[in-house]
Amino acid sequence: MKRKLSCRYFTLIAALAIGSVSMGILPCPAIAQPAKFFFVDPTGNDANPGTKEKPLATIEGIQKAVAGEVKAGLKSDIRVVFAPGRYELTGPWVIGPDQSGTDKFSITYTSAESPDQSPAPVVISGGRKITGWTKGDGDLWSAKLPAAASGAWWFRQLTLDGVRLTRARHPNTDGMLELTEVTDEFHTLTVKGNIPNTVAKAEQAELVVLQNWSLSRGRIDKIDGRTITTATPMAWLGHDACAARAGMACFLEHSRSFLDVPWEWFLDHDGQTVYAIILRGENPNDHNFIAPALQTLVQVRGESSKPVRNVRFFGIAFENAGWDIPSFGYRGIQAGYHGIKSDGPAFCQPAAIELAYASDCRIEWCSVAHTDAGGIALGAGCRNNAIVGCVISDIGGNGVHIGHRDKALLGEQALDADWPNPEQVPVGNSVTNCVLTDCGQVSYGAVGIFSAFTRDTRIAHNLVHRMPYTGVSVGFRWDPTPTSQKSNIVEYNHIYDVMRRLADGGCIYTLGRQPGTVLRGNLLHDAHRTPTAFGGAPNNGIFFDEGTTELLVENNIIFATSGEPIRFNQCGENGQQWKNNDFRKEELPADKIPANSAGLEPAWQKRLKP
């Protein structure tokens, strides 16, 4: 029987409530404080308070202002608004725990004052402008660079109005030489055809060899006829597929004697001069030439006990990051990893933006371009970070690398070693609605998106194309032993026009045991096999490589592949679950491709329209 409550009961409750409010007992909902703004402008001054009327000028000024707010205790979100312009870094922009947001309050670096505004043209650059070009013989121009004396400023990249120029090479861009003989522990290599014999050791010219799924790059000691001697072995010693062999394509790079077509360039550090062939009728002083002076632009770096939280970047372009090859040469293994020998440690490339021990951070509607190594890297201890709606292009290495091993782990682990501490495993990170194009421009064995030893990673609704090797790579253990790699989702991505240089890969590539991992709803096509590809391994829509097991593969469409749509190596079809896939080698009629089934979601299609 339901008891009837009297009016006296409600009167008592009301009285108690009124009394409690008057005494401050009942909690009131927190009223959100308006965000605190700091403004920065290239014409500002770091002595200013950072208001809109009196903005700051530099990254150093921003760091000091934000650290002051964090030290005092955040009481609201912070928005740091960049005025349109180019901000030239003097060193990496480091964001540590002293500049961290909290669980409640974020710190946003943005080109838009209001969250609902479109981005303004703001560039954070690690480069330096090159000016003062003078004309020499014919179409050869030069600019003096005192800062380049004795290799103090050694760069491998030069852009013209935002386009990467060709480092002087032989043969020219579309040509290749062919190796006919490799001797002397991979130091002495003979090529078919004539090559210039005027290369000086001081020029630091390089030989580049395209291997099966990677490349080697080493400095040239001398050239004698058709025989080249390199300073370092052209091999990851102990692994035949990652070593120079007869029949492989190769080319020579960076000698003044290779300068012969417009927009090739060469850096003479002894003469402190950069040279370029300029298209007849053009004056280089009317253009913007930029060369990188830093290898990493932004480092968001927390600690295991004190991660950086809730830091966001919105609507900012990050450009011009360099990287030199190691002293032992670049001996490529796979996906940007390199090393000396197969039974030794492996090394990771750096990235323009690196995060480690970062949680709930976000990079949205940004761009990363013109790097010699990686684009964005999420490393140890990264939790629930999101890369959303970004354009990542003209990248020397991997576009996005989740599971990146930074300097703290370089040289300490074998290639396929899992994280030494479970707390280091990246968990819950995502890459969504991004455009990734022209990655692997320096290291052809790099990929668009790479997930290695991660959990609960989501790679979804991305457009990935124009890759020299694989589009998306998931997993990095060459057998089915258990690792931290599990429950990763690769869904609704449009991946095409891949394998433009190398072999033995595909639109998607997998390795190892991955319980809970799903490949769903991806549109995969145009996995090529070009004349530079070496070896008999074909290129596919999905290549399930060694140890791949426990994946769910559903609702994927594959067509127009040079090899079979899917391929297995030391794993099998029975090791995966299959649901409602459409795999074919031939072309698929346009009317059979579901509209908007994969790739960017409609809102991001509009925002990222070329």
Short mmCIF file of C-alpha atoms in Angstrom, two decimals, residues 129-130 159-162 284-290:
data_model
loop_
_atom_site.label_atom_id
_atom_site.label_comp_id
_atom_site.label_asym_id
_atom_site.label_seq_id
_atom_site.Cartn_x
_atom_site.Cartn_y
_atom_site.Cartn_z
CA LYS A 129 64.45 32.07 -45.15
CA ILE A 130 67.22 32.18 -47.73
CA THR A 159 61.23 24.60 -50.36
CA LEU A 160 60.16 27.21 -52.88
CA ASP A 161 56.85 28.88 -52.03
CA GLY A 162 55.80 25.78 -50.11
CA PRO A 284 64.57 33.69 -57.02
CA ASN A 285 64.50 36.91 -55.01
CA ASP A 286 60.81 37.18 -55.90
CA HIS A 287 60.09 33.89 -54.12
CA ASN A 288 60.26 32.41 -50.62
CA PHE A 289 63.04 29.85 -50.17
CA ILE A 290 63.06 28.13 -46.77
#
